[in-house]
Amino acid sequence: GAVVSQHPSRVICKSGTSVKIECRSLDFQATTMFWYRQFPKQSLMLMATSNEGSKATYEQGVEKDKFLINHASLTLSTLTVTSAHPEDSSFYICSAEPGGGRETQYFGPGTRLLVL
Amino acid sequence: QQPVQSPQAVILREGEDAVINCSSSKALYSVHWYRQKHGEAPVFLMILLKGGEQKGHEKISASFNEKKQQSSLYLTASQLSYSGTYFCGTEDTGNQFYFGTGTSLTVIP
């Protein structure tokens, strides 16, 4: 089956630093990858849609200058949380689609970010 | 815009059945269902693309009523492994995708 990995799985950082999270599709090519954020006991919220070779599409209310997304290849998308603050502490999850439509999404295991 | 799920939480004994509902205020193109265990990423269960479509495998199935903009997930003869939070995900005809509010399901022996 399709496998998506995320790295790191957990990260603790100081306020004001930047954190990069990688999302990789291991056995398929993903034209589109999605980034989600989930706060404790809440639903997942789509942050942005990442398309290989083009700029990411951000959902309303998500600061594109704070959450930098790069989708440099068909198997790798990165999310960089710049100048992280405690309120950015959350569970970040990526997903990837093998095809062009939203037929099936394969989720990464998630990255738990704690900003002190 | 976020689909509303009901119930918010349910506790079942092994072997009992459950129904989880997902309702949207928008016209839908598709409905997805996911299960998330605590501390883990969601796992895709199934997608329903057509109005009135019903899908399932083994003891978990779902229906999609396009006219009512609703979907229901059916769990029959529940097992302990079914415990988790279930989310629907809806894609509307404007290509916007939202996860539902979630339903916590606990199966006890």
mmCIF file of C-alpha atoms in Angstrom:
data_model
loop_
_atom_site.group_PDB
_atom_site.id
_atom_site.type_symbol
_atom_site.label_atom_id
_atom_site.label_comp_id
_atom_site.label_asym_id
_atom_site.label_seq_id
_atom_site.Cartn_x
_atom_site.Cartn_y
_atom_site.Cartn_z
ATOM 1 C CA GLY A 1 0.000 0.000 0.000
ATOM 2 C CA ALA A 2 0.936 3.641 -0.357
ATOM 3 C CA VAL A 3 3.193 4.934 2.404
ATOM 4 C CA VAL A 4 3.732 8.507 3.472
ATOM 5 C CA SER A 5 6.411 9.436 5.974
ATOM 6 C CA GLN A 6 6.945 12.558 8.022
ATOM 7 C CA HIS A 7 10.045 13.783 9.717
ATOM 8 C CA PRO A 8 10.536 14.592 12.501
ATOM 9 C CA SER A 9 7.812 12.827 14.441
ATOM 10 C CA ARG A 10 8.276 15.131 17.425
ATOM 11 C CA VAL A 11 10.050 18.433 17.815
ATOM 12 C CA ILE A 12 10.496 20.833 20.680
ATOM 13 C CA CYS A 13 11.836 24.287 19.932
ATOM 14 C CA LYS A 14 12.246 27.660 21.523
ATOM 15 C CA SER A 15 9.959 30.538 20.687
ATOM 16 C CA GLY A 16 11.235 32.529 17.715
ATOM 17 C CA THR A 17 12.994 29.671 15.958
ATOM 18 C CA SER A 18 11.951 28.032 12.710
ATOM 19 C CA VAL A 19 11.027 24.394 12.278
ATOM 20 C CA LYS A 20 10.970 22.399 9.057
ATOM 21 C CA ILE A 21 8.744 19.351 8.649
ATOM 22 C CA GLU A 22 9.221 16.957 5.746
ATOM 23 C CA CYS A 23 6.532 14.877 4.101
ATOM 24 C CA ARG A 24 7.554 12.127 1.711
ATOM 25 C CA SER A 25 5.579 9.696 -0.399
ATOM 26 C CA LEU A 26 7.739 6.583 -0.322
ATOM 27 C CA ASP A 27 6.326 4.373 -3.045
ATOM 28 C CA PHE A 28 4.321 6.641 -5.280
ATOM 29 C CA GLN A 29 4.488 10.033 -6.874
ATOM 30 C CA ALA A 30 2.231 12.688 -5.440
ATOM 31 C CA THR A 31 1.322 15.647 -7.579
ATOM 32 C CA THR A 32 -0.630 17.050 -4.686
ATOM 33 C CA MET A 33 0.097 17.021 -0.990
ATOM 34 C CA PHE A 34 -1.969 18.531 1.784
ATOM 35 C CA TRP A 35 -0.965 19.969 5.135
ATOM 36 C CA TYR A 36 -3.277 19.827 8.125
ATOM 37 C CA ARG A 37 -3.115 21.025 11.685
ATOM 38 C CA GLN A 38 -4.925 19.466 14.571
ATOM 39 C CA PHE A 39 -5.289 20.958 18.034
ATOM 40 C CA PRO A 40 -6.067 18.659 20.952
ATOM 41 C CA LYS A 41 -9.556 17.194 20.826
ATOM 42 C CA GLN A 42 -10.389 19.075 17.658
ATOM 43 C CA SER A 43 -10.906 18.152 14.044
ATOM 44 C CA LEU A 44 -8.224 18.403 11.432
ATOM 45 C CA MET A 45 -8.009 21.742 9.703
ATOM 46 C CA LEU A 46 -6.651 21.974 6.192
ATOM 47 C CA MET A 47 -3.890 24.555 6.087
ATOM 48 C CA ALA A 48 -2.751 24.414 2.492
ATOM 49 C CA THR A 49 -2.640 22.413 -0.686
ATOM 50 C CA SER A 50 0.786 21.871 -2.124
ATOM 51 C CA ASN A 51 1.271 21.218 -5.827
ATOM 52 C CA GLU A 52 4.584 20.115 -7.232
ATOM 53 C CA GLY A 53 6.329 22.897 -9.063
ATOM 54 C CA SER A 54 3.900 25.641 -8.171
ATOM 55 C CA LYS A 55 2.957 27.836 -5.237
ATOM 56 C CA ALA A 56 0.890 26.352 -2.474
ATOM 57 C CA THR A 57 -2.727 27.323 -2.047
ATOM 58 C CA TYR A 58 -3.440 28.445 1.493
ATOM 59 C CA GLU A 59 -6.757 28.222 3.276
ATOM 60 C CA GLN A 60 -8.353 31.351 4.630
ATOM 61 C CA GLY A 61 -6.761 32.492 7.844
ATOM 62 C CA VAL A 62 -3.452 30.662 7.324
ATOM 63 C CA GLU A 63 -0.478 33.010 7.031
ATOM 64 C CA LYS A 64 1.565 32.005 4.031
ATOM 65 C CA ASP A 65 4.610 33.932 5.245
ATOM 66 C CA LYS A 66 4.549 32.077 8.527
ATOM 67 C CA PHE A 67 3.898 28.604 7.144
ATOM 68 C CA LEU A 68 6.196 28.203 4.168
ATOM 69 C CA ILE A 69 5.450 25.267 1.928
ATOM 70 C CA ASN A 70 7.765 23.916 -0.709
ATOM 71 C CA HIS A 71 6.883 21.016 -2.993
ATOM 72 C CA ALA A 72 10.137 20.583 -4.849
ATOM 73 C CA SER A 73 9.576 17.087 -6.204
ATOM 74 C CA LEU A 74 6.814 14.562 -6.734
ATOM 75 C CA THR A 75 7.764 12.789 -3.535
ATOM 76 C CA LEU A 76 8.644 15.585 -1.134
ATOM 77 C CA SER A 77 6.836 18.528 0.385
ATOM 78 C CA THR A 78 8.125 20.586 3.287
ATOM 79 C CA LEU A 79 6.355 22.831 5.764
ATOM 80 C CA THR A 80 8.445 25.401 7.587
ATOM 81 C CA VAL A 81 6.959 27.103 10.613
ATOM 82 C CA THR A 82 8.838 30.370 10.796
ATOM 83 C CA SER A 83 9.384 32.285 14.029
ATOM 84 C CA ALA A 84 7.364 29.727 15.934
ATOM 85 C CA HIS A 85 5.376 30.767 18.986
ATOM 86 C CA PRO A 86 3.700 28.673 21.688
ATOM 87 C CA GLU A 87 0.333 29.031 19.974
ATOM 88 C CA ASP A 88 1.817 27.188 16.973
ATOM 89 C CA SER A 89 2.182 24.077 19.109
ATOM 90 C CA SER A 90 0.048 21.481 17.420
ATOM 91 C CA PHE A 91 -0.060 18.179 15.571
ATOM 92 C CA TYR A 92 0.824 18.707 11.918
ATOM 93 C CA ILE A 93 -0.208 16.050 9.438
ATOM 94 C CA CYS A 94 0.469 15.784 5.739
ATOM 95 C CA SER A 95 -1.327 13.676 3.201
ATOM 96 C CA ALA A 96 -0.604 12.797 -0.386
ATOM 97 C CA GLU A 97 -2.621 11.763 -3.401
ATOM 98 C CA PRO A 98 -1.299 9.399 -6.031
ATOM 99 C CA GLY A 99 -3.597 10.769 -8.703
ATOM 100 C CA GLY A 100 -4.859 14.180 -9.734
ATOM 101 C CA GLY A 101 -8.170 14.114 -7.899
ATOM 102 C CA ARG A 102 -9.037 13.790 -4.250
ATOM 103 C CA GLU A 103 -9.806 10.108 -4.654
ATOM 104 C CA THR A 104 -7.734 8.705 -1.854
ATOM 105 C CA GLN A 105 -5.528 10.479 0.581
ATOM 106 C CA TYR A 106 -2.705 8.723 2.346
ATOM 107 C CA PHE A 107 -1.722 10.332 5.592
ATOM 108 C CA GLY A 108 1.668 10.665 7.138
ATOM 109 C CA PRO A 109 2.100 9.719 10.808
ATOM 110 C CA GLY A 110 2.105 13.360 11.878
ATOM 111 C CA THR A 111 4.578 15.674 13.577
ATOM 112 C CA ARG A 112 3.976 16.905 17.091
ATOM 113 C CA LEU A 113 5.379 20.397 17.548
ATOM 114 C CA LEU A 114 5.867 21.955 20.959
ATOM 115 C CA VAL A 115 7.071 25.533 21.109
ATOM 116 C CA LEU A 116 8.374 26.635 24.487
ATOM 117 C CA GLN B 1 -18.849 25.034 6.188
ATOM 118 C CA GLN B 2 -17.468 22.363 8.486
ATOM 119 C CA PRO B 3 -19.696 19.280 8.336
ATOM 120 C CA VAL B 4 -21.447 18.439 11.557
ATOM 121 C CA GLN B 5 -21.241 14.907 12.880
ATOM 122 C CA SER B 6 -23.559 13.189 15.294
ATOM 123 C CA PRO B 7 -23.350 11.829 17.837
ATOM 124 C CA GLN B 8 -20.325 13.588 19.318
ATOM 125 C CA ALA B 9 -19.468 10.522 21.345
ATOM 126 C CA VAL B 10 -20.746 6.999 21.733
ATOM 127 C CA ILE B 11 -19.850 4.061 23.942
ATOM 128 C CA LEU B 12 -20.621 0.553 22.753
ATOM 129 C CA ARG B 13 -20.182 -2.935 24.057
ATOM 130 C CA GLU B 14 -18.432 -5.408 21.800
ATOM 131 C CA GLY B 15 -20.835 -6.769 19.233
ATOM 132 C CA GLU B 16 -23.181 -3.788 19.243
ATOM 133 C CA ASP B 17 -23.889 -1.634 16.203
ATOM 134 C CA ALA B 18 -23.391 2.094 15.712
ATOM 135 C CA VAL B 19 -24.306 4.736 13.174
ATOM 136 C CA ILE B 20 -22.372 7.962 12.731
ATOM 137 C CA ASN B 21 -23.914 10.757 10.721
ATOM 138 C CA CYS B 22 -22.270 13.558 8.775
ATOM 139 C CA SER B 23 -24.249 16.530 7.553
ATOM 140 C CA SER B 24 -23.115 19.383 5.340
ATOM 141 C CA SER B 25 -24.715 22.676 4.461
ATOM 142 C CA LYS B 26 -23.199 22.594 0.984
ATOM 143 C CA ALA B 27 -23.780 20.536 -2.137
ATOM 144 C CA LEU B 28 -21.285 17.712 -2.073
ATOM 145 C CA TYR B 29 -19.165 15.999 -4.667
ATOM 146 C CA SER B 30 -17.781 13.338 -2.374
ATOM 147 C CA VAL B 31 -17.650 12.141 1.197
ATOM 148 C CA HIS B 32 -14.679 10.436 2.825
ATOM 149 C CA TRP B 33 -14.554 8.582 6.109
ATOM 150 C CA TYR B 34 -11.509 8.300 8.372
ATOM 151 C CA ARG B 35 -10.704 6.752 11.727
ATOM 152 C CA GLN B 36 -8.092 8.264 13.988
ATOM 153 C CA LYS B 37 -6.562 6.564 16.992
ATOM 154 C CA HIS B 38 -5.298 8.758 19.780
ATOM 155 C CA GLY B 39 -1.968 10.354 18.896
ATOM 156 C CA GLU B 40 -1.948 8.954 15.382
ATOM 157 C CA ALA B 41 -2.770 10.287 11.942
ATOM 158 C CA PRO B 42 -6.146 9.456 10.432
ATOM 159 C CA VAL B 43 -6.582 6.287 8.428
ATOM 160 C CA PHE B 44 -8.663 6.412 5.300
ATOM 161 C CA LEU B 45 -11.688 4.088 5.420
ATOM 162 C CA MET B 46 -13.640 4.782 2.251
ATOM 163 C CA ILE B 47 -14.814 7.374 -0.221
ATOM 164 C CA LEU B 48 -18.302 7.773 -1.670
ATOM 165 C CA LEU B 49 -18.552 9.636 -4.914
ATOM 166 C CA LYS B 50 -22.093 9.290 -6.195
ATOM 167 C CA GLY B 51 -25.418 10.295 -4.748
ATOM 168 C CA GLY B 52 -27.108 7.401 -3.045
ATOM 169 C CA GLU B 53 -23.948 5.346 -3.170
ATOM 170 C CA GLN B 54 -23.336 2.807 -0.492
ATOM 171 C CA LYS B 55 -20.008 1.207 0.127
ATOM 172 C CA GLY B 56 -18.547 -1.085 2.666
ATOM 173 C CA HIS B 57 -16.158 -3.785 3.556
ATOM 174 C CA GLU B 58 -16.727 -6.419 6.181
ATOM 175 C CA LYS B 59 -18.626 -4.813 9.005
ATOM 176 C CA ILE B 60 -18.081 -1.154 8.186
ATOM 177 C CA SER B 61 -20.189 0.457 5.497
ATOM 178 C CA ALA B 62 -21.401 3.899 4.550
ATOM 179 C CA SER B 63 -24.094 5.606 2.541
ATOM 180 C CA PHE B 64 -24.211 8.968 0.824
ATOM 181 C CA ASN B 65 -27.431 10.843 0.220
ATOM 182 C CA GLU B 66 -26.431 13.565 -2.196
ATOM 183 C CA LYS B 67 -29.805 15.300 -2.108
ATOM 184 C CA LYS B 68 -29.763 15.613 1.670
ATOM 185 C CA GLN B 69 -26.027 16.400 1.722
ATOM 186 C CA GLN B 70 -25.599 13.696 4.312
ATOM 187 C CA SER B 71 -23.583 10.577 4.815
ATOM 188 C CA SER B 72 -23.790 7.853 7.418
ATOM 189 C CA LEU B 73 -21.180 5.370 8.575
ATOM 190 C CA TYR B 74 -22.438 2.019 9.824
ATOM 191 C CA LEU B 75 -20.437 -0.164 12.165
ATOM 192 C CA THR B 76 -21.912 -3.557 12.844
ATOM 193 C CA ALA B 77 -20.880 -6.093 15.462
ATOM 194 C CA SER B 78 -18.303 -3.663 16.779
ATOM 195 C CA GLN B 79 -14.882 -4.849 17.872
ATOM 196 C CA LEU B 80 -12.487 -3.338 20.378
ATOM 197 C CA SER B 81 -10.268 -2.242 17.495
ATOM 198 C CA TYR B 82 -13.030 0.032 16.224
ATOM 199 C CA SER B 83 -12.407 2.476 19.058
ATOM 200 C CA GLY B 84 -11.189 5.860 17.926
ATOM 201 C CA THR B 85 -12.426 9.135 16.570
ATOM 202 C CA TYR B 86 -14.245 8.998 13.272
ATOM 203 C CA PHE B 87 -14.156 11.928 10.902
ATOM 204 C CA CYS B 88 -16.034 12.495 7.738
ATOM 205 C CA GLY B 89 -14.399 14.652 5.106
ATOM 206 C CA THR B 90 -16.485 16.398 2.514
ATOM 207 C CA GLU B 91 -15.562 17.868 -0.810
ATOM 208 C CA ASP B 92 -18.119 20.285 -2.094
ATOM 209 C CA THR B 93 -18.847 21.153 -5.701
ATOM 210 C CA GLY B 94 -16.556 24.161 -5.324
ATOM 211 C CA ASN B 95 -13.639 21.806 -4.634
ATOM 212 C CA GLN B 96 -13.383 22.841 -0.971
ATOM 213 C CA PHE B 97 -12.544 20.072 1.484
ATOM 214 C CA TYR B 98 -13.428 20.052 5.169
ATOM 215 C CA PHE B 99 -13.164 17.530 7.937
ATOM 216 C CA GLY B 100 -16.210 16.978 10.106
ATOM 217 C CA THR B 101 -16.453 17.730 13.800
ATOM 218 C CA GLY B 102 -15.597 14.157 14.730
ATOM 219 C CA THR B 103 -17.278 11.354 16.669
ATOM 220 C CA SER B 104 -15.508 9.609 19.500
ATOM 221 C CA LEU B 105 -16.316 5.897 19.554
ATOM 222 C CA THR B 106 -15.354 3.695 22.467
ATOM 223 C CA VAL B 107 -15.929 -0.032 22.376
ATOM 224 C CA ILE B 108 -15.785 -1.780 25.727
ATOM 225 C CA PRO B 109 -15.626 -5.509 26.433
#
